[in-house]
mmCIF file of C-alpha atoms in Angstrom:
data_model
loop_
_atom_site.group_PDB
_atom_site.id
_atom_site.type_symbol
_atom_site.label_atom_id
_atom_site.label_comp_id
_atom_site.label_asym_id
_atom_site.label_seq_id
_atom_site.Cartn_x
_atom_site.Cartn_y
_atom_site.Cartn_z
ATOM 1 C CA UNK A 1 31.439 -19.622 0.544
ATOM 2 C CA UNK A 2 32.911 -16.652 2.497
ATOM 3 C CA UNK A 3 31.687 -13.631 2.221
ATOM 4 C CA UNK A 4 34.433 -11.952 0.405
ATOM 5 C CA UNK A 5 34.173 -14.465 -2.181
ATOM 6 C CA UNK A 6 30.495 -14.687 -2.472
ATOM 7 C CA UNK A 7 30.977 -11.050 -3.505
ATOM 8 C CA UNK A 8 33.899 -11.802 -5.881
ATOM 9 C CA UNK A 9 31.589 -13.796 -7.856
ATOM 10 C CA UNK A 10 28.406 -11.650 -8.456
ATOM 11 C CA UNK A 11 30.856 -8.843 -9.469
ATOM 12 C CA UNK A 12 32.046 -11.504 -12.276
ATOM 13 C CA UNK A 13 28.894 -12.226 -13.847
ATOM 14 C CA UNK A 14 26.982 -10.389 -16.266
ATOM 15 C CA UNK A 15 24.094 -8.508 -14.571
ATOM 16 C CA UNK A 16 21.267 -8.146 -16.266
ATOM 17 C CA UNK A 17 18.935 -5.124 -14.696
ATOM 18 C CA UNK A 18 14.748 -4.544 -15.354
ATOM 19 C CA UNK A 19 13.937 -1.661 -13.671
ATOM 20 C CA UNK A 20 9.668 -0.823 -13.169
ATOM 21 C CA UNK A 21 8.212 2.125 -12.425
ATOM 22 C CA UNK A 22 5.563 0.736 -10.484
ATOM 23 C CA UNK A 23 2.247 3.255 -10.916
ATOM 24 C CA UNK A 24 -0.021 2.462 -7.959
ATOM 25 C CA UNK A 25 0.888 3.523 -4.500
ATOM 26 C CA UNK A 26 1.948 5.690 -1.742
ATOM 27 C CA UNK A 27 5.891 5.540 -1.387
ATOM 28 C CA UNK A 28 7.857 7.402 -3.602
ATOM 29 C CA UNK A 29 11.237 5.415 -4.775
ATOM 30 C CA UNK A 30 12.246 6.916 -7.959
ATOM 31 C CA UNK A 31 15.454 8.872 -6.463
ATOM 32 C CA UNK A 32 16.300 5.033 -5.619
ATOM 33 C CA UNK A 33 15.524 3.977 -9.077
ATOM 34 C CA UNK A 34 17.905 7.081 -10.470
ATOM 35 C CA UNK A 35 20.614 5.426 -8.126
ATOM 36 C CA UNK A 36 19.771 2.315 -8.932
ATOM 37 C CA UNK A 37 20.696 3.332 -13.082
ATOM 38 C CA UNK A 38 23.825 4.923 -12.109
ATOM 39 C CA UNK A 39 25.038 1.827 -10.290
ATOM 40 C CA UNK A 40 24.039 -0.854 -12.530
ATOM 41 C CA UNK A 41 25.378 0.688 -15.567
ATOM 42 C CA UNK A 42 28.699 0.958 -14.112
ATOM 43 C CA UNK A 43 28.556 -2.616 -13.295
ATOM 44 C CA UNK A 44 27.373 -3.616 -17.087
ATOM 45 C CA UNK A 45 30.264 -1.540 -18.211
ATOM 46 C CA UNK A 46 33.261 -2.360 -15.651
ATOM 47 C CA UNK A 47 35.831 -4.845 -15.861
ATOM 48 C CA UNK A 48 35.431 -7.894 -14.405
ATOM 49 C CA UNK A 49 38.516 -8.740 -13.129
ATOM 50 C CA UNK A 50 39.029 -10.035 -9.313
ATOM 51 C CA UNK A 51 40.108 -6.811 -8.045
ATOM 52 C CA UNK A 52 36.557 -5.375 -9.229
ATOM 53 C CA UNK A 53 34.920 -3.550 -6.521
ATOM 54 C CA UNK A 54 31.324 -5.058 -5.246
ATOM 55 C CA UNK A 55 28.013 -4.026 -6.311
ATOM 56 C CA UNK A 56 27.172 -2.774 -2.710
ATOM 57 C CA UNK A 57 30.597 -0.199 -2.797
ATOM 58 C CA UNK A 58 29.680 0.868 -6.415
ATOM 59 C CA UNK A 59 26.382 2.000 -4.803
ATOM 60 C CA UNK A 60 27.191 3.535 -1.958
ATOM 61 C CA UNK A 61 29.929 5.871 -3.874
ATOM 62 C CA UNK A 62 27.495 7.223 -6.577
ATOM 63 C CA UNK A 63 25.005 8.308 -4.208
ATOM 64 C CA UNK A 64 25.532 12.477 -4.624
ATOM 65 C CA UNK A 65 23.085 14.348 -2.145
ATOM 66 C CA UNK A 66 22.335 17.188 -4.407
ATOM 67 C CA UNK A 67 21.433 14.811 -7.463
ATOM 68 C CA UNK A 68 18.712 13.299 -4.969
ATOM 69 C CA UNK A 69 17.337 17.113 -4.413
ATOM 70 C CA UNK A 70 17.620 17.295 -8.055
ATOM 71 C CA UNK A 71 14.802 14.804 -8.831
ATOM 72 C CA UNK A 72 13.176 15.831 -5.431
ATOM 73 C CA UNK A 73 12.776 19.210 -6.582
ATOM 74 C CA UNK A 74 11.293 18.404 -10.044
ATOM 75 C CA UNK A 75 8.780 16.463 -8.033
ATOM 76 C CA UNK A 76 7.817 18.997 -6.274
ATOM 77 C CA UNK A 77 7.775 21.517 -9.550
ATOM 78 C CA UNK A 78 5.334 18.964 -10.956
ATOM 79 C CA UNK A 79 3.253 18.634 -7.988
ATOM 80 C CA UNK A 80 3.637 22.596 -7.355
ATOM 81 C CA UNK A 81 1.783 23.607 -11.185
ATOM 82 C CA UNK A 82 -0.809 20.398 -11.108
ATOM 83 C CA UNK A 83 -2.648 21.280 -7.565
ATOM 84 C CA UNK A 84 0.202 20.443 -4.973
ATOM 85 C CA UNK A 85 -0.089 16.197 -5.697
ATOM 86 C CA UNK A 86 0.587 13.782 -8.394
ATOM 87 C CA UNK A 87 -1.326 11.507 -7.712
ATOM 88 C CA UNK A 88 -2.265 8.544 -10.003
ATOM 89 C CA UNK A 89 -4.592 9.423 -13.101
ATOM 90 C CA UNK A 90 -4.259 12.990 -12.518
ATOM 91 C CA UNK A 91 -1.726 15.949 -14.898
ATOM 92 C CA UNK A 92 0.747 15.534 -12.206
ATOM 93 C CA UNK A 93 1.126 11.586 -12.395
ATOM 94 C CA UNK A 94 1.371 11.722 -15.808
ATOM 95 C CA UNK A 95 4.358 14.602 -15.843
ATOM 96 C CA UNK A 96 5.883 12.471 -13.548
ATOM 97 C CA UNK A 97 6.162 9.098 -15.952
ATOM 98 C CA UNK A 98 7.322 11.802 -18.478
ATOM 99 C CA UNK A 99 10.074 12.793 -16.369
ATOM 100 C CA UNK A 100 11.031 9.285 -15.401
ATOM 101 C CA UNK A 101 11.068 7.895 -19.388
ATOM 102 C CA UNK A 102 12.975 11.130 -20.135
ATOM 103 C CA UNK A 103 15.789 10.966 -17.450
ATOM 104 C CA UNK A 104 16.121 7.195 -18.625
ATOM 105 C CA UNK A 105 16.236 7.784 -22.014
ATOM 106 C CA UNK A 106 18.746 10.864 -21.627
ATOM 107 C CA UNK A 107 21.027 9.211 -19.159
ATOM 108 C CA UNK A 108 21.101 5.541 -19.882
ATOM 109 C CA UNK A 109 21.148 3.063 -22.724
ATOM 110 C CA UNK A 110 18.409 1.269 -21.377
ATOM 111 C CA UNK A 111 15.480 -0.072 -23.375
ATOM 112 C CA UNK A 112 12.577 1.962 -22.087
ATOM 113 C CA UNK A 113 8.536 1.650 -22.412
ATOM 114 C CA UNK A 114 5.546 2.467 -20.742
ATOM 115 C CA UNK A 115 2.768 -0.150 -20.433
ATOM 116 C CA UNK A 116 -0.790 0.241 -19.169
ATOM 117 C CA UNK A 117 -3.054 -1.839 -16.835
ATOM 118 C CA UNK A 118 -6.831 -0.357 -15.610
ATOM 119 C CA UNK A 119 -7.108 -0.186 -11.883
ATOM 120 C CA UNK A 120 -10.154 0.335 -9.697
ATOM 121 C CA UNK A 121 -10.879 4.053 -8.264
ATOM 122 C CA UNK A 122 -12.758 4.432 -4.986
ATOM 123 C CA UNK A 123 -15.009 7.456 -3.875
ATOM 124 C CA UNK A 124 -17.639 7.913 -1.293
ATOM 125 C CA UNK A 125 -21.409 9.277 -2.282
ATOM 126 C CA UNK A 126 -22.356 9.959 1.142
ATOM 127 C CA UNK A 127 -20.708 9.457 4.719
ATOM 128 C CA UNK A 128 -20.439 5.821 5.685
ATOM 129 C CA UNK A 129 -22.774 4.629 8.587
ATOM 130 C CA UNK A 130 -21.631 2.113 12.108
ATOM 131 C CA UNK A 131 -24.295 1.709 14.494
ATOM 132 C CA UNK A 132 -23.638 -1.220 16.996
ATOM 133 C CA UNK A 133 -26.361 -3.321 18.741
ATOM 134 C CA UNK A 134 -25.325 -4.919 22.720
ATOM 135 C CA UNK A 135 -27.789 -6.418 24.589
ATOM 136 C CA UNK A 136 -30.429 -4.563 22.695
ATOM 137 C CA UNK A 137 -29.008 -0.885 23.191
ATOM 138 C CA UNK A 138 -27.984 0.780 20.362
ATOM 139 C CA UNK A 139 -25.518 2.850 19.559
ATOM 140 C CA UNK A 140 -24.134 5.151 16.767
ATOM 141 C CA UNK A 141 -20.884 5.960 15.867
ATOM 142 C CA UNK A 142 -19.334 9.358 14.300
ATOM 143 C CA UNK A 143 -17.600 9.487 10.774
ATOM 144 C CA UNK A 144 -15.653 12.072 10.423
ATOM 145 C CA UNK A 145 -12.588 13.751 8.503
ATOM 146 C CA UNK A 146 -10.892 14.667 11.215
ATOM 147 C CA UNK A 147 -9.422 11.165 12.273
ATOM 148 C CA UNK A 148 -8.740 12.429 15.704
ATOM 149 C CA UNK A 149 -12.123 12.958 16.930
ATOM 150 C CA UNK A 150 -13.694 10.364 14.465
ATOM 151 C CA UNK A 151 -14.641 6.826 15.643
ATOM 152 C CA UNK A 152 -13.704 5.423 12.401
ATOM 153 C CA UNK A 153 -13.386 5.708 8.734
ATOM 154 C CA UNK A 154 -14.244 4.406 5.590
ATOM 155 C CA UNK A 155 -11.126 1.989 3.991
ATOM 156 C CA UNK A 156 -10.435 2.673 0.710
ATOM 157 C CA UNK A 157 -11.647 -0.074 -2.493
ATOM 158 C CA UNK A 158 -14.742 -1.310 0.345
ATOM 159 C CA UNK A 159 -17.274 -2.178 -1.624
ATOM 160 C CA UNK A 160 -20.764 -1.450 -0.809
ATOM 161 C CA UNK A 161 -22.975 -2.609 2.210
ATOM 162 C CA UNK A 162 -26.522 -1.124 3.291
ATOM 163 C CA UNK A 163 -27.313 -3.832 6.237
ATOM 164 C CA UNK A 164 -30.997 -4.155 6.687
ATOM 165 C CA UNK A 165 -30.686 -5.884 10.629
ATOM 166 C CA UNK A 166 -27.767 -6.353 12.702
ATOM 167 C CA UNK A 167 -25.553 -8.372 11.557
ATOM 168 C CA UNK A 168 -23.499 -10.490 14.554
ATOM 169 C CA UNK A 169 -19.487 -9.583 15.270
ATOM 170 C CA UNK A 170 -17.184 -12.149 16.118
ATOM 171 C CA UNK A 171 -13.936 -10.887 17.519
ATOM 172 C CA UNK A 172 -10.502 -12.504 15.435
ATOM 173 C CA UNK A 173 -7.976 -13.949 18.225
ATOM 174 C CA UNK A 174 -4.835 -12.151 18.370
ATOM 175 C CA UNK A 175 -4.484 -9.722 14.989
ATOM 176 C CA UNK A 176 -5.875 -11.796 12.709
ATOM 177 C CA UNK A 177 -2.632 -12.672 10.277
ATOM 178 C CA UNK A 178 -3.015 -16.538 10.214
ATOM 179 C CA UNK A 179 -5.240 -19.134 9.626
ATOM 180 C CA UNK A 180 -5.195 -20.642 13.112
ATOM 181 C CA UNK A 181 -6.876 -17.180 14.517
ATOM 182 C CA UNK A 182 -9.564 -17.280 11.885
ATOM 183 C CA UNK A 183 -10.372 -20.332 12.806
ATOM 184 C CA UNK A 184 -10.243 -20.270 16.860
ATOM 185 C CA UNK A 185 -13.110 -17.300 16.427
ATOM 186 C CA UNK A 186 -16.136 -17.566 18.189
ATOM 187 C CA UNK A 187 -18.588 -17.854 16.327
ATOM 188 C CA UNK A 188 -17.101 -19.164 13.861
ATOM 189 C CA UNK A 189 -16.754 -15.804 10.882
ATOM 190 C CA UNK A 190 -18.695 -17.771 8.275
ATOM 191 C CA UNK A 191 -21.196 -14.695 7.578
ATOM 192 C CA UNK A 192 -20.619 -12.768 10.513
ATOM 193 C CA UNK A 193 -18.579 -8.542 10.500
ATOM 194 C CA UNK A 194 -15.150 -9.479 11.670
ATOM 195 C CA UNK A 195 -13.744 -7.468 13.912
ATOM 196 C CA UNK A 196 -9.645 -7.937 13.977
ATOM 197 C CA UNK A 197 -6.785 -5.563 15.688
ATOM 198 C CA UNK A 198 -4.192 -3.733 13.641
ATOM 199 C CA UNK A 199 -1.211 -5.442 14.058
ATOM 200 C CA UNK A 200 1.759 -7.801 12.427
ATOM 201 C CA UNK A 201 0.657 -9.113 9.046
ATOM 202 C CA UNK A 202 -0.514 -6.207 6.565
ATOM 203 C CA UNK A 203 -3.757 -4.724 6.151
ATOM 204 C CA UNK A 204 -4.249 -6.205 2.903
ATOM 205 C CA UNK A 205 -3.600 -9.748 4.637
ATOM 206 C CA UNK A 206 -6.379 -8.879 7.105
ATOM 207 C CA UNK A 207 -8.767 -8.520 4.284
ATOM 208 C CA UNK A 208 -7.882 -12.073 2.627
ATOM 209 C CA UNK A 209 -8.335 -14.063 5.398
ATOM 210 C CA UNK A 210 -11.732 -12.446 5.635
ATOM 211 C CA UNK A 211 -12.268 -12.839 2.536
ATOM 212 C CA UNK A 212 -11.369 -16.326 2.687
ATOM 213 C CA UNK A 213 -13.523 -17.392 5.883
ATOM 214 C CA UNK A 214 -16.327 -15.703 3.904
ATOM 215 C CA UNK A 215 -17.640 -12.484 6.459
ATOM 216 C CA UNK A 216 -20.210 -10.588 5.653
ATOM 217 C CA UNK A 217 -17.981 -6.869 6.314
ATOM 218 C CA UNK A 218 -14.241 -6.177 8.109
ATOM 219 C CA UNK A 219 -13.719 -3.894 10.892
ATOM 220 C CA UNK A 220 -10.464 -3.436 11.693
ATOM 221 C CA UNK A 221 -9.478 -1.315 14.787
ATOM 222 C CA UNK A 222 -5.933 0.218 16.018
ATOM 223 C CA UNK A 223 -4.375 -1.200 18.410
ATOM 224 C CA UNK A 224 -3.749 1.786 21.299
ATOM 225 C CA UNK A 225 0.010 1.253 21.346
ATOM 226 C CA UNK A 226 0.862 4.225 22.205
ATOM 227 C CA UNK A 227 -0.810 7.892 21.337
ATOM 228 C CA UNK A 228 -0.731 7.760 17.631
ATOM 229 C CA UNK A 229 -2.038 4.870 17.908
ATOM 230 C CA UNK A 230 -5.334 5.380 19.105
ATOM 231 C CA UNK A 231 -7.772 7.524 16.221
ATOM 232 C CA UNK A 232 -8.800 5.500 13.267
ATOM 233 C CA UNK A 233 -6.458 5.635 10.223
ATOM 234 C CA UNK A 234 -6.812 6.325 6.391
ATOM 235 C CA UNK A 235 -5.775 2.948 4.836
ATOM 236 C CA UNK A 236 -6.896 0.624 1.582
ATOM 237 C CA UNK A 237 -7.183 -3.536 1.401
ATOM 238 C CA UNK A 238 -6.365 -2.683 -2.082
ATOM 239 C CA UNK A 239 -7.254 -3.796 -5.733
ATOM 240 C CA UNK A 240 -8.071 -6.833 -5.160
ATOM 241 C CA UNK A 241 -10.388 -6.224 -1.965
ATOM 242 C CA UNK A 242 -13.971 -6.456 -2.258
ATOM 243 C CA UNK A 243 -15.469 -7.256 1.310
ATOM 244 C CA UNK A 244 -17.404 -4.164 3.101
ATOM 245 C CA UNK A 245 -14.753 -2.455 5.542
ATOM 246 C CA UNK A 246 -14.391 0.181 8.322
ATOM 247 C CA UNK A 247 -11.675 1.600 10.153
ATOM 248 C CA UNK A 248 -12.124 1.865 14.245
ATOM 249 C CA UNK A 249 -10.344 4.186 16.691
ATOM 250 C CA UNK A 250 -8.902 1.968 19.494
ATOM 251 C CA UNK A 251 -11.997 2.380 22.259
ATOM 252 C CA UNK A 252 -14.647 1.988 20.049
ATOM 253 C CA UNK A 253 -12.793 -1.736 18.178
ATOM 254 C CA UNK A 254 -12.076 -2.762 22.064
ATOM 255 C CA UNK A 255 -15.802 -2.191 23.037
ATOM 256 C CA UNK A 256 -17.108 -3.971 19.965
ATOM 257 C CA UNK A 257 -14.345 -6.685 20.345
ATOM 258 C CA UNK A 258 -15.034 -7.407 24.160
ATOM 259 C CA UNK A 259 -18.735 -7.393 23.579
ATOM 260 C CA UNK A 260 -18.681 -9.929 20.447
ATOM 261 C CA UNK A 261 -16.417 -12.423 22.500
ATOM 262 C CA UNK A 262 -19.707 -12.820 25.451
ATOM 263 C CA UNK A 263 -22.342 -14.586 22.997
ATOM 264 C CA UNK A 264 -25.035 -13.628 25.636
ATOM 265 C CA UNK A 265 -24.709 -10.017 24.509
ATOM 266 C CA UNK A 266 -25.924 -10.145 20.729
ATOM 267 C CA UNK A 267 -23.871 -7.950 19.953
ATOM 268 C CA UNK A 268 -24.025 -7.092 15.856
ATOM 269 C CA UNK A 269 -23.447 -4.309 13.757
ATOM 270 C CA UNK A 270 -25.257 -2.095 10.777
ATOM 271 C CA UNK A 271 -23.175 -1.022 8.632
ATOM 272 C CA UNK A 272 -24.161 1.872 5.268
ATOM 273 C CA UNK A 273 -21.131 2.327 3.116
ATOM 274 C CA UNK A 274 -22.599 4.452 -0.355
ATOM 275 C CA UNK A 275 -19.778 3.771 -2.860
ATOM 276 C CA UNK A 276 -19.231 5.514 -6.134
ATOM 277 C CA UNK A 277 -19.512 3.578 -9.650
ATOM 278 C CA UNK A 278 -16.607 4.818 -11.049
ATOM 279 C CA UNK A 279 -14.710 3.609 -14.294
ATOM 280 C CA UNK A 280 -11.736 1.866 -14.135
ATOM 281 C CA UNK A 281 -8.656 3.934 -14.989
ATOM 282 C CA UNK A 282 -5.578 3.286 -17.135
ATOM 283 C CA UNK A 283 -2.430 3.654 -14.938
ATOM 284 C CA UNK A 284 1.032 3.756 -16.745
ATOM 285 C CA UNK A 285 4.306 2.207 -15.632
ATOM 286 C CA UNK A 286 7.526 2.334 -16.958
ATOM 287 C CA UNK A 287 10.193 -0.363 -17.127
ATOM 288 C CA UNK A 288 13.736 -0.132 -18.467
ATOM 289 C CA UNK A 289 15.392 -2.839 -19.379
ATOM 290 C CA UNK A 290 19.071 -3.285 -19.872
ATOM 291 C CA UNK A 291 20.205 -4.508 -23.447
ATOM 292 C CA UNK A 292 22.903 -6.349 -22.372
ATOM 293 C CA UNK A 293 23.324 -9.604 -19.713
ATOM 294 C CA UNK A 294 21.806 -12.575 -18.699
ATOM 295 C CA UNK A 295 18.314 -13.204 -18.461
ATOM 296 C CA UNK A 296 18.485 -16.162 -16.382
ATOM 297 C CA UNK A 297 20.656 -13.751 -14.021
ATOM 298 C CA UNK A 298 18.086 -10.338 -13.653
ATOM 299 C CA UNK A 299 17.809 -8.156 -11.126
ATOM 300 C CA UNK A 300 14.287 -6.202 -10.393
ATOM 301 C CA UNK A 301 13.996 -3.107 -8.617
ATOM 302 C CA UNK A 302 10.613 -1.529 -8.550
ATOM 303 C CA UNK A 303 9.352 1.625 -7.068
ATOM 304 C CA UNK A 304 5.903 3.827 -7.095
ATOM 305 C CA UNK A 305 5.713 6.972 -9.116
ATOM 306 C CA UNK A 306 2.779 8.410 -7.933
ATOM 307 C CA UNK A 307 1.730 10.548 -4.404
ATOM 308 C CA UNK A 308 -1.578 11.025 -2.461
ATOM 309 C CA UNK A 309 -4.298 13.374 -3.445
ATOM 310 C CA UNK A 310 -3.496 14.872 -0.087
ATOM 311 C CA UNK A 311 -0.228 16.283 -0.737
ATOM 312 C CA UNK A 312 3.309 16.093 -3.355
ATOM 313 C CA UNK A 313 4.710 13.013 -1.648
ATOM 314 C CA UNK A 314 7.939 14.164 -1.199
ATOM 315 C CA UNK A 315 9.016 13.583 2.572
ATOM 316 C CA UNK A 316 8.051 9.677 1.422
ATOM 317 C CA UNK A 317 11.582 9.326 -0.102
#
């Protein structure tokens, strides 16, 4: 089928759109959702003659600039009165759902509700603690804040560890994204601290295949690419991670790497990560459904609502 009429026929059949408001994450999508609306309900609504014009033109002409600042802007508002973020279970997460439902409910016909799901939160009770053993001389590394004099950082949803002896690395060939490096590593990561570089696959894929080859703790290191490259990085494994975890700057994941991969220098790590027990918490997301179409013939666009503690989130769109 050309491409002219591959496009002739999705503008003839009836769309059906779900729309969710993801909760949980860092990216901010909703002015793409608000397109998204605009777009879709012309094409539920529009004739569907031959001459129709294609989903992907109907898009690109409702995009208005100064209805994205509009949303932008009430972001920011909310952030601005709920201490500068919105991020998820706080006032300013919530205000934001609010806003979402509302602007759906005002602008569309769409059938809208809000579920709930519990996620896991993540705080520290102390300052996590990476001291490395190599041939017998140990070493200490600094936690810190400030990512660019810190040699690492604690990974957000790492569960606990409090390491009693030094436990042995093995390096992960390559960046540790397939099955094939996990299981060229030597020795072998069966209840060893893997130590893998950043790189290719996501973090969260890092942290499976650990997971799955059963380590004891994941170090993950960045991979000195270039300058910004170099200082450890804030990042989570995510909800479903439970495996002990650090973040290392560049130098200090290349000396721990090089040492584990020479057996003859024992090298091994202790690791003291002090979690929090904290409650789960009920996130909300939204999803608006059209009323009209075919269900065997739906469309899904989903986007976070939320920001980091850190700051409103809005340069993310």
């Amino acid at each position: 089928m050309s491409e002219q009429a591959e496009h002739s026929s999705i503008s003839n059949r009836s769309l059906k759109l779900i729309i969710a408001g993801i909760a949980a994450g860092i990216v901010i999508t909703i002015t793409i959702l608000g397109l998204a609306i605009a777009i879709f309900v012309k094409i539920n609504s529009s004739s569907t003659s031959d001459s129709s014009p294609s989903a992907g033109s109907l898009l690109g002409d409702s995009i208005r600039i100064e209805e994205l600042m509009d949303h932008l802007k009430e972001f920011q508002r909310i952030a601005t009165a709920n201490n500068g973020n919105r991020a998820v279970s706080t006032l300013g997460f919530n205000q934001t759902l609010d806003y979402i439902r509302d602007t759906l409910a005002i602008n569309t016909d769409f059938v809208v509700s809000n579920k709930y799901f519990p996620i896991r939160q993540f705080g520290l009770n102390s300052d996590p603690i990476l001291t490395s053993s190599i041939n017998g001389v140990d070493k200490t590394y600094i936690y810190s804040k400030n990512l660019a004099t810190a040699d690492f950082y604690h990974i957000d949803f790492s569960t606990a560890a409090d390491f009693s002896t030094f436990v042995p690395l093995t390096a992960i060939p390559n960046v540790g994204c397939s099955d094939v490096d996990w299981r060229n590593a030597n020795p072998p990561p069966n209840g060893k601290v893997a130590i893998v570089k950043r790189g290719i696959c996501a973090f969260s894929d890092k942290g499976a295949l650990a997971a799955k080859y059963n380590v004891t703790a994941l170090l993950i290191y960045n991979d000195g690419a270039s300058p910004d490259r170099v200082s450890p990085i804030a990042i989570a494994l995510g909800q479903e991670s439970f495996l002990p975890a650090l973040f290392l700057s560049f130098p200090v994941g290349q000396e721990l790497a090089n040492a584990a991969l020479n057996i003859s220098n024992n090298a091994g790590v202790r690791l003291i990560i002090n979690v929090k027990e904290l409650p789960l918490s009920p996130v909300g997301n939204i999803c608006a459904d059209t009323p009209t179409g075919d269900a065997n013939q739906t469309i899904i666009i989903g986007s976070h609502s939320d920001s980091v503690p850190a700051g409103p989130g809005i340069n993310d769109n």
